[in-house]
Amino acid sequence: MLRAIALLLLIPLFDAVLLVALATGVIYPVSPLVIVALVVLTALVGMLLVRAEGRTTLRKIQQKLATGEVPTDELIDGGLLVAAGAFFLTPGLVTDFVGLLLAVPITRIPIRAAVRRWVVRPYIDAKTGGFASGQVYIGGFPNQDSAADTGAGGPSGSTGGDGSGFDPDEATDVDFEEREDS
């Protein structure tokens, strides 16, 4: 998480360095008016692209919901388009390039796969204990072998009257209050 935050903080830093390098003529001599026009133009074109892609994604979500399917890819695309819009609203050429990568469908597909693999799936696994993605421990109960070694009813071999393996004489009650003898 800290790496992602650091990366998001480095993008505007790269943006500022690029704009200063262009304005001073270190990379290529460009007039400041052309730089400002380029930044505004890329932001406007990017926002129009995000708007069009957002409408397409919303239509796909509605179609999937109408057929009873879960629109997982489309919802991730919607989140990536929101991020692309935020990058386009941030003035600069590097942020506009990152926004363009998130807005164009051809480049958004591998980004969506990476987000699903490294963000969505670990989050869902953490919240559901692995049941949503199938990463569940299926080998039985922990310490199952030790119960089989001692017999069905525990160390004494008694199973109780109903055959359930529970012996009320062997059971202990957990007391959460403080004991006086210790």
Short mmCIF file of N, CA and C in Angstrom, two decimals:
data_model
loop_
_atom_site.label_atom_id
_atom_site.label_comp_id
_atom_site.label_asym_id
_atom_site.label_seq_id
_atom_site.Cartn_x
_atom_site.Cartn_y
_atom_site.Cartn_z
N MET A 1 0.83 -1.19 0.00
CA MET A 1 0.00 0.00 0.00
C MET A 1 0.87 1.25 0.00
N LEU A 2 1.94 1.22 0.78
CA LEU A 2 2.83 2.38 0.82
C LEU A 2 3.55 2.57 -0.51
N ARG A 3 3.83 1.49 -1.20
CA ARG A 3 4.47 1.60 -2.51
C ARG A 3 3.54 2.28 -3.51
N ALA A 4 2.27 1.94 -3.45
CA ALA A 4 1.30 2.57 -4.36
C ALA A 4 1.18 4.06 -4.07
N ILE A 5 1.17 4.42 -2.81
CA ILE A 5 1.09 5.83 -2.45
C ILE A 5 2.35 6.56 -2.90
N ALA A 6 3.51 5.93 -2.72
CA ALA A 6 4.76 6.54 -3.16
C ALA A 6 4.77 6.73 -4.68
N LEU A 7 4.25 5.74 -5.41
CA LEU A 7 4.18 5.85 -6.86
C LEU A 7 3.24 6.98 -7.27
N LEU A 8 2.11 7.08 -6.59
CA LEU A 8 1.17 8.16 -6.92
C LEU A 8 1.74 9.53 -6.59
N LEU A 9 2.65 9.61 -5.62
CA LEU A 9 3.28 10.88 -5.31
C LEU A 9 4.43 11.19 -6.27
N LEU A 10 5.04 10.17 -6.85
CA LEU A 10 6.13 10.38 -7.79
C LEU A 10 5.64 10.86 -9.16
N ILE A 11 4.42 10.50 -9.53
CA ILE A 11 3.91 10.88 -10.84
C ILE A 11 3.83 12.40 -10.99
N PRO A 12 3.26 13.15 -10.03
CA PRO A 12 3.28 14.62 -10.18
C PRO A 12 4.70 15.20 -10.11
N LEU A 13 5.60 14.54 -9.39
CA LEU A 13 6.99 15.01 -9.36
C LEU A 13 7.62 14.88 -10.75
N PHE A 14 7.43 13.74 -11.41
CA PHE A 14 7.92 13.57 -12.78
C PHE A 14 7.28 14.59 -13.72
N ASP A 15 6.00 14.87 -13.46
CA ASP A 15 5.28 15.85 -14.26
C ASP A 15 5.92 17.23 -14.14
N ALA A 16 6.20 17.64 -12.93
CA ALA A 16 6.80 18.95 -12.70
C ALA A 16 8.20 19.03 -13.32
N VAL A 17 8.98 17.97 -13.17
CA VAL A 17 10.33 17.96 -13.75
C VAL A 17 10.25 18.05 -15.28
N LEU A 18 9.32 17.33 -15.90
CA LEU A 18 9.17 17.38 -17.35
C LEU A 18 8.75 18.77 -17.81
N LEU A 19 7.80 19.38 -17.11
CA LEU A 19 7.34 20.71 -17.51
C LEU A 19 8.45 21.75 -17.36
N VAL A 20 9.22 21.66 -16.29
CA VAL A 20 10.34 22.59 -16.10
C VAL A 20 11.40 22.37 -17.17
N ALA A 21 11.68 21.09 -17.47
CA ALA A 21 12.68 20.80 -18.50
C ALA A 21 12.23 21.30 -19.87
N LEU A 22 10.96 21.20 -20.17
CA LEU A 22 10.46 21.71 -21.45
C LEU A 22 10.46 23.24 -21.47
N ALA A 23 10.09 23.86 -20.39
CA ALA A 23 10.02 25.32 -20.34
C ALA A 23 11.40 25.97 -20.39
N THR A 24 12.39 25.33 -19.81
CA THR A 24 13.74 25.88 -19.83
C THR A 24 14.51 25.51 -21.08
N GLY A 25 14.00 24.61 -21.88
CA GLY A 25 14.67 24.22 -23.12
C GLY A 25 15.74 23.18 -22.93
N VAL A 26 15.75 22.46 -21.80
CA VAL A 26 16.76 21.43 -21.57
C VAL A 26 16.54 20.26 -22.53
N ILE A 27 15.31 19.82 -22.69
CA ILE A 27 15.01 18.69 -23.58
C ILE A 27 14.84 19.19 -25.01
N TYR A 28 13.93 20.10 -25.18
CA TYR A 28 13.62 20.65 -26.49
C TYR A 28 13.05 22.04 -26.26
N PRO A 29 13.52 23.03 -26.95
CA PRO A 29 13.02 24.39 -26.69
C PRO A 29 11.57 24.56 -27.15
N VAL A 30 10.69 24.76 -26.19
CA VAL A 30 9.27 24.95 -26.45
C VAL A 30 8.83 26.19 -25.69
N SER A 31 8.02 27.00 -26.33
CA SER A 31 7.55 28.21 -25.64
C SER A 31 6.55 27.84 -24.55
N PRO A 32 6.50 28.60 -23.48
CA PRO A 32 5.56 28.30 -22.38
C PRO A 32 4.10 28.30 -22.82
N LEU A 33 3.76 29.13 -23.79
CA LEU A 33 2.38 29.17 -24.27
C LEU A 33 2.00 27.84 -24.96
N VAL A 34 2.92 27.27 -25.68
CA VAL A 34 2.68 25.98 -26.34
C VAL A 34 2.53 24.87 -25.29
N ILE A 35 3.33 24.94 -24.24
CA ILE A 35 3.25 23.93 -23.16
C ILE A 35 1.89 23.99 -22.49
N VAL A 36 1.44 25.21 -22.15
CA VAL A 36 0.14 25.36 -21.49
C VAL A 36 -0.98 24.89 -22.42
N ALA A 37 -0.89 25.25 -23.70
CA ALA A 37 -1.92 24.80 -24.66
C ALA A 37 -1.92 23.28 -24.79
N LEU A 38 -0.74 22.68 -24.79
CA LEU A 38 -0.65 21.22 -24.89
C LEU A 38 -1.25 20.54 -23.67
N VAL A 39 -0.99 21.06 -22.48
CA VAL A 39 -1.54 20.48 -21.25
C VAL A 39 -3.06 20.61 -21.24
N VAL A 40 -3.58 21.76 -21.62
CA VAL A 40 -5.03 21.97 -21.62
C VAL A 40 -5.68 21.10 -22.70
N LEU A 41 -5.06 21.02 -23.86
CA LEU A 41 -5.63 20.23 -24.95
C LEU A 41 -5.67 18.74 -24.60
N THR A 42 -4.59 18.22 -24.04
CA THR A 42 -4.59 16.80 -23.67
C THR A 42 -5.61 16.50 -22.59
N ALA A 43 -5.80 17.44 -21.67
CA ALA A 43 -6.81 17.24 -20.62
C ALA A 43 -8.22 17.23 -21.21
N LEU A 44 -8.50 18.13 -22.13
CA LEU A 44 -9.83 18.18 -22.74
C LEU A 44 -10.12 16.94 -23.58
N VAL A 45 -9.16 16.55 -24.40
CA VAL A 45 -9.34 15.36 -25.23
C VAL A 45 -9.48 14.12 -24.34
N GLY A 46 -8.69 14.07 -23.27
CA GLY A 46 -8.78 12.94 -22.35
C GLY A 46 -10.12 12.86 -21.65
N MET A 47 -10.65 13.99 -21.24
CA MET A 47 -11.95 13.98 -20.58
C MET A 47 -13.07 13.56 -21.53
N LEU A 48 -12.96 13.96 -22.80
CA LEU A 48 -13.95 13.49 -23.79
C LEU A 48 -13.84 11.99 -24.00
N LEU A 49 -12.62 11.47 -24.00
CA LEU A 49 -12.41 10.03 -24.13
C LEU A 49 -12.97 9.28 -22.93
N VAL A 50 -12.73 9.80 -21.74
CA VAL A 50 -13.25 9.16 -20.52
C VAL A 50 -14.77 9.19 -20.52
N ARG A 51 -15.34 10.27 -20.97
CA ARG A 51 -16.81 10.37 -21.03
C ARG A 51 -17.39 9.33 -21.98
N ALA A 52 -16.80 9.19 -23.16
CA ALA A 52 -17.29 8.21 -24.14
C ALA A 52 -17.10 6.78 -23.62
N GLU A 53 -15.94 6.50 -23.05
CA GLU A 53 -15.69 5.15 -22.51
C GLU A 53 -16.59 4.86 -21.31
N GLY A 54 -16.88 5.88 -20.52
CA GLY A 54 -17.78 5.70 -19.39
C GLY A 54 -19.18 5.34 -19.82
N ARG A 55 -19.65 5.96 -20.87
CA ARG A 55 -20.98 5.62 -21.40
C ARG A 55 -21.01 4.19 -21.93
N THR A 56 -19.95 3.80 -22.63
CA THR A 56 -19.87 2.43 -23.14
C THR A 56 -19.83 1.42 -22.00
N THR A 57 -19.06 1.72 -20.98
CA THR A 57 -18.96 0.82 -19.83
C THR A 57 -20.29 0.74 -19.09
N LEU A 58 -20.96 1.85 -18.93
CA LEU A 58 -22.28 1.85 -18.27
C LEU A 58 -23.28 1.02 -19.07
N ARG A 59 -23.24 1.12 -20.38
CA ARG A 59 -24.14 0.32 -21.21
C ARG A 59 -23.84 -1.18 -21.05
N LYS A 60 -22.55 -1.53 -20.97
CA LYS A 60 -22.18 -2.94 -20.78
C LYS A 60 -22.63 -3.44 -19.41
N ILE A 61 -22.53 -2.59 -18.39
CA ILE A 61 -22.99 -2.98 -17.05
C ILE A 61 -24.49 -3.25 -17.08
N GLN A 62 -25.25 -2.38 -17.72
CA GLN A 62 -26.69 -2.57 -17.80
C GLN A 62 -27.06 -3.83 -18.57
N GLN A 63 -26.34 -4.13 -19.64
CA GLN A 63 -26.61 -5.35 -20.41
C GLN A 63 -26.32 -6.60 -19.59
N LYS A 64 -25.22 -6.59 -18.86
CA LYS A 64 -24.89 -7.76 -18.03
C LYS A 64 -25.91 -7.94 -16.92
N LEU A 65 -26.32 -6.86 -16.29
CA LEU A 65 -27.32 -6.97 -15.23
C LEU A 65 -28.67 -7.43 -15.77
N ALA A 66 -29.01 -7.03 -16.97
CA ALA A 66 -30.27 -7.45 -17.58
C ALA A 66 -30.29 -8.94 -17.87
N THR A 67 -29.13 -9.52 -18.16
CA THR A 67 -29.07 -10.95 -18.42
C THR A 67 -28.80 -11.76 -17.15
N GLY A 68 -28.63 -11.09 -16.02
CA GLY A 68 -28.42 -11.79 -14.76
C GLY A 68 -26.97 -12.13 -14.48
N GLU A 69 -26.05 -11.58 -15.24
CA GLU A 69 -24.63 -11.83 -15.02
C GLU A 69 -24.05 -10.77 -14.09
N VAL A 70 -22.92 -11.10 -13.46
CA VAL A 70 -22.23 -10.15 -12.60
C VAL A 70 -21.23 -9.38 -13.45
N PRO A 71 -21.33 -8.05 -13.47
CA PRO A 71 -20.44 -7.25 -14.34
C PRO A 71 -19.11 -6.92 -13.66
N THR A 72 -18.29 -7.93 -13.38
CA THR A 72 -17.05 -7.69 -12.65
C THR A 72 -16.05 -6.90 -13.46
N ASP A 73 -15.83 -7.28 -14.72
CA ASP A 73 -14.87 -6.55 -15.55
C ASP A 73 -15.31 -5.12 -15.78
N GLU A 74 -16.59 -4.92 -15.98
CA GLU A 74 -17.10 -3.59 -16.24
C GLU A 74 -16.99 -2.70 -15.00
N LEU A 75 -17.17 -3.27 -13.82
CA LEU A 75 -17.02 -2.46 -12.61
C LEU A 75 -15.57 -2.05 -12.38
N ILE A 76 -14.65 -2.96 -12.68
CA ILE A 76 -13.23 -2.59 -12.59
C ILE A 76 -12.91 -1.53 -13.63
N ASP A 77 -13.46 -1.67 -14.83
CA ASP A 77 -13.26 -0.64 -15.86
C ASP A 77 -13.79 0.71 -15.40
N GLY A 78 -14.94 0.70 -14.74
CA GLY A 78 -15.49 1.96 -14.23
C GLY A 78 -14.56 2.62 -13.21
N GLY A 79 -13.98 1.82 -12.33
CA GLY A 79 -13.03 2.37 -11.38
C GLY A 79 -11.78 2.91 -12.05
N LEU A 80 -11.30 2.18 -13.07
CA LEU A 80 -10.13 2.67 -13.80
C LEU A 80 -10.45 3.95 -14.58
N LEU A 81 -11.68 4.08 -15.07
CA LEU A 81 -12.05 5.30 -15.77
C LEU A 81 -12.18 6.48 -14.81
N VAL A 82 -12.62 6.23 -13.60
CA VAL A 82 -12.65 7.30 -12.59
C VAL A 82 -11.22 7.77 -12.30
N ALA A 83 -10.30 6.80 -12.16
CA ALA A 83 -8.90 7.16 -11.94
C ALA A 83 -8.33 7.90 -13.15
N ALA A 84 -8.70 7.48 -14.36
CA ALA A 84 -8.23 8.18 -15.56
C ALA A 84 -8.74 9.61 -15.58
N GLY A 85 -9.98 9.82 -15.19
CA GLY A 85 -10.52 11.18 -15.13
C GLY A 85 -9.77 12.04 -14.12
N ALA A 86 -9.41 11.46 -12.99
CA ALA A 86 -8.63 12.21 -12.00
C ALA A 86 -7.25 12.55 -12.54
N PHE A 87 -6.64 11.63 -13.27
CA PHE A 87 -5.33 11.92 -13.85
C PHE A 87 -5.43 13.00 -14.93
N PHE A 88 -6.51 12.98 -15.72
CA PHE A 88 -6.67 14.01 -16.74
C PHE A 88 -6.94 15.38 -16.12
N LEU A 89 -7.61 15.42 -14.99
CA LEU A 89 -7.87 16.71 -14.33
C LEU A 89 -6.63 17.28 -13.67
N THR A 90 -5.65 16.44 -13.38
CA THR A 90 -4.40 16.93 -12.80
C THR A 90 -3.56 17.49 -13.94
N PRO A 91 -3.18 18.76 -13.87
CA PRO A 91 -2.43 19.34 -15.00
C PRO A 91 -1.03 18.76 -15.12
N GLY A 92 -0.67 18.39 -16.34
CA GLY A 92 0.66 17.87 -16.61
C GLY A 92 0.62 16.86 -17.72
N LEU A 93 1.76 16.62 -18.31
CA LEU A 93 1.84 15.69 -19.44
C LEU A 93 1.96 14.24 -18.99
N VAL A 94 2.68 13.99 -17.90
CA VAL A 94 2.83 12.62 -17.42
C VAL A 94 1.50 12.09 -16.89
N THR A 95 0.79 12.91 -16.13
CA THR A 95 -0.51 12.47 -15.60
C THR A 95 -1.51 12.26 -16.74
N ASP A 96 -1.42 13.09 -17.78
CA ASP A 96 -2.30 12.88 -18.93
C ASP A 96 -1.96 11.59 -19.65
N PHE A 97 -0.67 11.24 -19.72
CA PHE A 97 -0.27 9.97 -20.35
C PHE A 97 -0.78 8.79 -19.54
N VAL A 98 -0.67 8.86 -18.21
CA VAL A 98 -1.18 7.77 -17.36
C VAL A 98 -2.70 7.67 -17.49
N GLY A 99 -3.37 8.83 -17.54
CA GLY A 99 -4.82 8.82 -17.76
C GLY A 99 -5.19 8.22 -19.10
N LEU A 100 -4.38 8.49 -20.13
CA LEU A 100 -4.63 7.91 -21.44
C LEU A 100 -4.46 6.39 -21.42
N LEU A 101 -3.46 5.90 -20.69
CA LEU A 101 -3.28 4.45 -20.56
C LEU A 101 -4.49 3.80 -19.89
N LEU A 102 -5.09 4.49 -18.93
CA LEU A 102 -6.25 3.93 -18.23
C LEU A 102 -7.55 4.09 -19.03
N ALA A 103 -7.59 5.05 -19.95
CA ALA A 103 -8.84 5.34 -20.66
C ALA A 103 -8.99 4.53 -21.94
N VAL A 104 -7.91 4.21 -22.60
CA VAL A 104 -7.99 3.49 -23.88
C VAL A 104 -8.24 2.01 -23.59
N PRO A 105 -9.24 1.41 -24.23
CA PRO A 105 -9.58 0.01 -23.93
C PRO A 105 -8.46 -0.99 -24.18
N ILE A 106 -7.63 -0.77 -25.17
CA ILE A 106 -6.56 -1.73 -25.48
C ILE A 106 -5.55 -1.81 -24.34
N THR A 107 -5.21 -0.68 -23.76
CA THR A 107 -4.25 -0.69 -22.64
C THR A 107 -4.93 -0.94 -21.31
N ARG A 108 -6.23 -0.72 -21.24
CA ARG A 108 -6.96 -0.93 -19.98
C ARG A 108 -7.15 -2.42 -19.68
N ILE A 109 -7.18 -3.26 -20.69
CA ILE A 109 -7.41 -4.70 -20.48
C ILE A 109 -6.29 -5.33 -19.65
N PRO A 110 -5.00 -5.14 -19.98
CA PRO A 110 -3.97 -5.73 -19.10
C PRO A 110 -3.91 -5.07 -17.72
N ILE A 111 -4.24 -3.78 -17.67
CA ILE A 111 -4.26 -3.10 -16.37
C ILE A 111 -5.39 -3.68 -15.52
N ARG A 112 -6.53 -3.95 -16.14
CA ARG A 112 -7.66 -4.55 -15.42
C ARG A 112 -7.30 -5.93 -14.88
N ALA A 113 -6.59 -6.71 -15.69
CA ALA A 113 -6.16 -8.05 -15.25
C ALA A 113 -5.21 -7.94 -14.06
N ALA A 114 -4.30 -6.97 -14.11
CA ALA A 114 -3.37 -6.77 -12.99
C ALA A 114 -4.10 -6.30 -11.74
N VAL A 115 -5.06 -5.42 -11.89
CA VAL A 115 -5.84 -4.95 -10.74
C VAL A 115 -6.63 -6.10 -10.13
N ARG A 116 -7.20 -6.93 -10.97
CA ARG A 116 -7.97 -8.07 -10.47
C ARG A 116 -7.05 -9.04 -9.71
N ARG A 117 -5.86 -9.27 -10.24
CA ARG A 117 -4.96 -10.24 -9.63
C ARG A 117 -4.32 -9.74 -8.34
N TRP A 118 -3.86 -8.49 -8.34
CA TRP A 118 -3.07 -8.01 -7.21
C TRP A 118 -3.82 -7.09 -6.25
N VAL A 119 -5.04 -6.70 -6.59
CA VAL A 119 -5.81 -5.83 -5.69
C VAL A 119 -7.12 -6.49 -5.27
N VAL A 120 -7.94 -6.85 -6.24
CA VAL A 120 -9.28 -7.33 -5.95
C VAL A 120 -9.26 -8.71 -5.28
N ARG A 121 -8.55 -9.65 -5.88
CA ARG A 121 -8.53 -11.01 -5.34
C ARG A 121 -7.94 -11.09 -3.94
N PRO A 122 -6.80 -10.43 -3.64
CA PRO A 122 -6.32 -10.47 -2.24
C PRO A 122 -7.27 -9.82 -1.26
N TYR A 123 -7.96 -8.75 -1.69
CA TYR A 123 -8.92 -8.10 -0.80
C TYR A 123 -10.10 -9.01 -0.50
N ILE A 124 -10.62 -9.66 -1.53
CA ILE A 124 -11.75 -10.57 -1.34
C ILE A 124 -11.34 -11.77 -0.50
N ASP A 125 -10.13 -12.31 -0.75
CA ASP A 125 -9.65 -13.43 0.06
C ASP A 125 -9.51 -13.04 1.52
N ALA A 126 -9.04 -11.83 1.78
CA ALA A 126 -8.89 -11.38 3.17
C ALA A 126 -10.25 -11.21 3.85
N LYS A 127 -11.23 -10.76 3.11
CA LYS A 127 -12.56 -10.53 3.70
C LYS A 127 -13.37 -11.82 3.87
N THR A 128 -13.17 -12.80 2.96
CA THR A 128 -14.00 -14.01 3.01
C THR A 128 -13.25 -15.23 3.50
N GLY A 129 -12.00 -15.08 3.85
CA GLY A 129 -11.22 -16.22 4.32
C GLY A 129 -10.90 -17.20 3.20
N GLY A 130 -10.95 -16.75 1.95
CA GLY A 130 -10.61 -17.60 0.83
C GLY A 130 -11.80 -18.27 0.17
N PHE A 131 -13.00 -18.13 0.71
CA PHE A 131 -14.16 -18.83 0.16
C PHE A 131 -14.58 -18.28 -1.21
N ALA A 132 -14.33 -17.00 -1.48
CA ALA A 132 -14.77 -16.42 -2.74
C ALA A 132 -13.91 -16.89 -3.91
N SER A 133 -12.62 -17.07 -3.70
CA SER A 133 -11.75 -17.46 -4.80
C SER A 133 -11.37 -18.93 -4.77
N GLY A 134 -11.80 -19.66 -3.76
CA GLY A 134 -11.50 -21.07 -3.69
C GLY A 134 -10.20 -21.40 -3.00
N GLN A 135 -9.54 -20.43 -2.41
CA GLN A 135 -8.28 -20.66 -1.70
C GLN A 135 -8.58 -21.04 -0.25
N VAL A 136 -9.25 -22.16 -0.08
CA VAL A 136 -9.71 -22.59 1.22
C VAL A 136 -8.98 -23.86 1.64
N TYR A 137 -8.71 -23.98 2.93
CA TYR A 137 -8.10 -25.19 3.46
C TYR A 137 -9.15 -26.29 3.46
N ILE A 138 -8.92 -27.38 2.70
CA ILE A 138 -9.93 -28.43 2.58
C ILE A 138 -9.44 -29.75 3.13
N GLY A 139 -8.40 -29.75 3.92
CA GLY A 139 -7.83 -30.99 4.41
C GLY A 139 -8.48 -31.52 5.66
N GLY A 140 -9.61 -31.03 6.07
CA GLY A 140 -10.25 -31.47 7.29
C GLY A 140 -9.97 -30.50 8.42
N PHE A 141 -10.29 -30.94 9.62
CA PHE A 141 -10.08 -30.08 10.77
C PHE A 141 -8.63 -30.16 11.23
N PRO A 142 -8.11 -29.06 11.75
CA PRO A 142 -6.75 -29.14 12.29
C PRO A 142 -6.69 -30.14 13.44
N ASN A 143 -5.57 -30.82 13.59
CA ASN A 143 -5.33 -31.81 14.64
C ASN A 143 -6.29 -32.99 14.54
N GLN A 144 -6.77 -33.28 13.36
CA GLN A 144 -7.71 -34.39 13.18
C GLN A 144 -7.02 -35.73 13.43
N ASP A 145 -5.75 -35.84 13.09
CA ASP A 145 -5.02 -37.09 13.28
C ASP A 145 -4.83 -37.41 14.75
N SER A 146 -4.65 -36.41 15.60
CA SER A 146 -4.43 -36.67 17.01
C SER A 146 -5.70 -37.20 17.68
N ALA A 147 -6.88 -36.82 17.20
CA ALA A 147 -8.12 -37.33 17.77
C ALA A 147 -8.32 -38.79 17.36
N ALA A 148 -7.87 -39.17 16.17
CA ALA A 148 -8.01 -40.55 15.72
C ALA A 148 -7.06 -41.47 16.48
N ASP A 149 -5.91 -40.96 16.91
CA ASP A 149 -4.94 -41.78 17.63
C ASP A 149 -5.42 -42.16 19.03
N THR A 150 -6.18 -41.27 19.67
CA THR A 150 -6.58 -41.51 21.06
C THR A 150 -7.89 -42.25 21.16
N GLY A 151 -8.58 -42.48 20.08
CA GLY A 151 -9.88 -43.15 20.14
C GLY A 151 -10.98 -42.15 19.92
N ALA A 152 -12.19 -42.64 19.79
CA ALA A 152 -13.31 -41.76 19.46
C ALA A 152 -13.71 -40.87 20.61
N GLY A 153 -13.54 -41.31 21.80
CA GLY A 153 -14.03 -40.52 22.92
C GLY A 153 -12.94 -39.78 23.66
N GLY A 154 -11.79 -39.66 23.13
CA GLY A 154 -10.73 -38.93 23.81
C GLY A 154 -9.81 -39.90 24.51
N PRO A 155 -9.05 -39.41 25.49
CA PRO A 155 -8.06 -40.26 26.13
C PRO A 155 -8.66 -41.42 26.91
N SER A 156 -9.83 -41.25 27.48
CA SER A 156 -10.39 -42.33 28.29
C SER A 156 -11.16 -43.35 27.46
N GLY A 157 -11.49 -42.99 26.21
CA GLY A 157 -12.19 -43.93 25.34
C GLY A 157 -13.69 -43.90 25.53
N SER A 158 -14.22 -43.06 26.41
CA SER A 158 -15.67 -43.03 26.62
C SER A 158 -16.31 -42.15 25.56
N THR A 159 -17.47 -42.56 25.12
CA THR A 159 -18.14 -41.83 24.05
C THR A 159 -19.44 -41.20 24.49
N GLY A 160 -19.85 -41.38 25.68
CA GLY A 160 -21.14 -40.83 26.11
C GLY A 160 -22.25 -41.77 25.72
N GLY A 161 -23.45 -41.49 26.17
CA GLY A 161 -24.57 -42.38 25.95
C GLY A 161 -25.15 -42.31 24.56
N ASP A 162 -25.01 -41.19 23.86
CA ASP A 162 -25.68 -41.06 22.56
C ASP A 162 -24.77 -41.40 21.38
N GLY A 163 -23.53 -41.82 21.61
CA GLY A 163 -22.63 -42.19 20.53
C GLY A 163 -22.01 -41.01 19.82
N SER A 164 -22.15 -39.80 20.36
CA SER A 164 -21.63 -38.62 19.69
C SER A 164 -20.17 -38.37 19.96
N GLY A 165 -19.57 -39.07 20.92
CA GLY A 165 -18.18 -38.84 21.24
C GLY A 165 -18.01 -37.78 22.32
N PHE A 166 -19.08 -37.23 22.82
CA PHE A 166 -19.00 -36.20 23.86
C PHE A 166 -19.21 -36.85 25.22
N ASP A 167 -18.29 -36.61 26.13
CA ASP A 167 -18.40 -37.12 27.49
C ASP A 167 -18.58 -35.94 28.42
N PRO A 168 -19.77 -35.80 29.04
CA PRO A 168 -20.00 -34.65 29.91
C PRO A 168 -19.11 -34.64 31.16
N ASP A 169 -18.64 -35.82 31.57
CA ASP A 169 -17.75 -35.85 32.74
C ASP A 169 -16.37 -35.29 32.41
N GLU A 170 -15.95 -35.39 31.16
CA GLU A 170 -14.65 -34.90 30.73
C GLU A 170 -14.68 -33.42 30.33
N ALA A 171 -15.87 -32.86 30.14
CA ALA A 171 -16.00 -31.49 29.65
C ALA A 171 -15.65 -30.49 30.74
N THR A 172 -15.10 -29.40 30.32
CA THR A 172 -14.80 -28.31 31.26
C THR A 172 -15.49 -27.06 30.78
N ASP A 173 -15.85 -26.23 31.72
CA ASP A 173 -16.51 -24.97 31.43
C ASP A 173 -15.46 -23.87 31.45
N VAL A 174 -15.53 -23.00 30.47
CA VAL A 174 -14.58 -21.89 30.41
C VAL A 174 -15.14 -20.76 31.25
N ASP A 175 -14.36 -20.33 32.22
CA ASP A 175 -14.78 -19.25 33.10
C ASP A 175 -13.96 -18.02 32.76
N PHE A 176 -14.63 -16.96 32.36
CA PHE A 176 -13.92 -15.76 31.96
C PHE A 176 -13.72 -14.79 33.12
N GLU A 177 -14.26 -15.10 34.25
CA GLU A 177 -14.05 -14.23 35.40
C GLU A 177 -12.73 -14.57 36.05
N GLU A 178 -12.21 -13.65 36.80
CA GLU A 178 -10.90 -13.85 37.44
C GLU A 178 -11.05 -14.84 38.60
N ARG A 179 -10.12 -15.76 38.67
CA ARG A 179 -10.16 -16.78 39.74
C ARG A 179 -9.49 -16.23 40.99
N GLU A 180 -9.96 -16.70 42.12
CA GLU A 180 -9.40 -16.23 43.40
C GLU A 180 -8.19 -17.05 43.82
N ASP A 181 -8.05 -18.29 43.32
CA ASP A 181 -6.96 -19.15 43.76
C ASP A 181 -5.62 -18.81 43.09
N SER A 182 -5.58 -17.96 42.09
CA SER A 182 -4.30 -17.67 41.46
C SER A 182 -3.72 -16.36 41.85
#
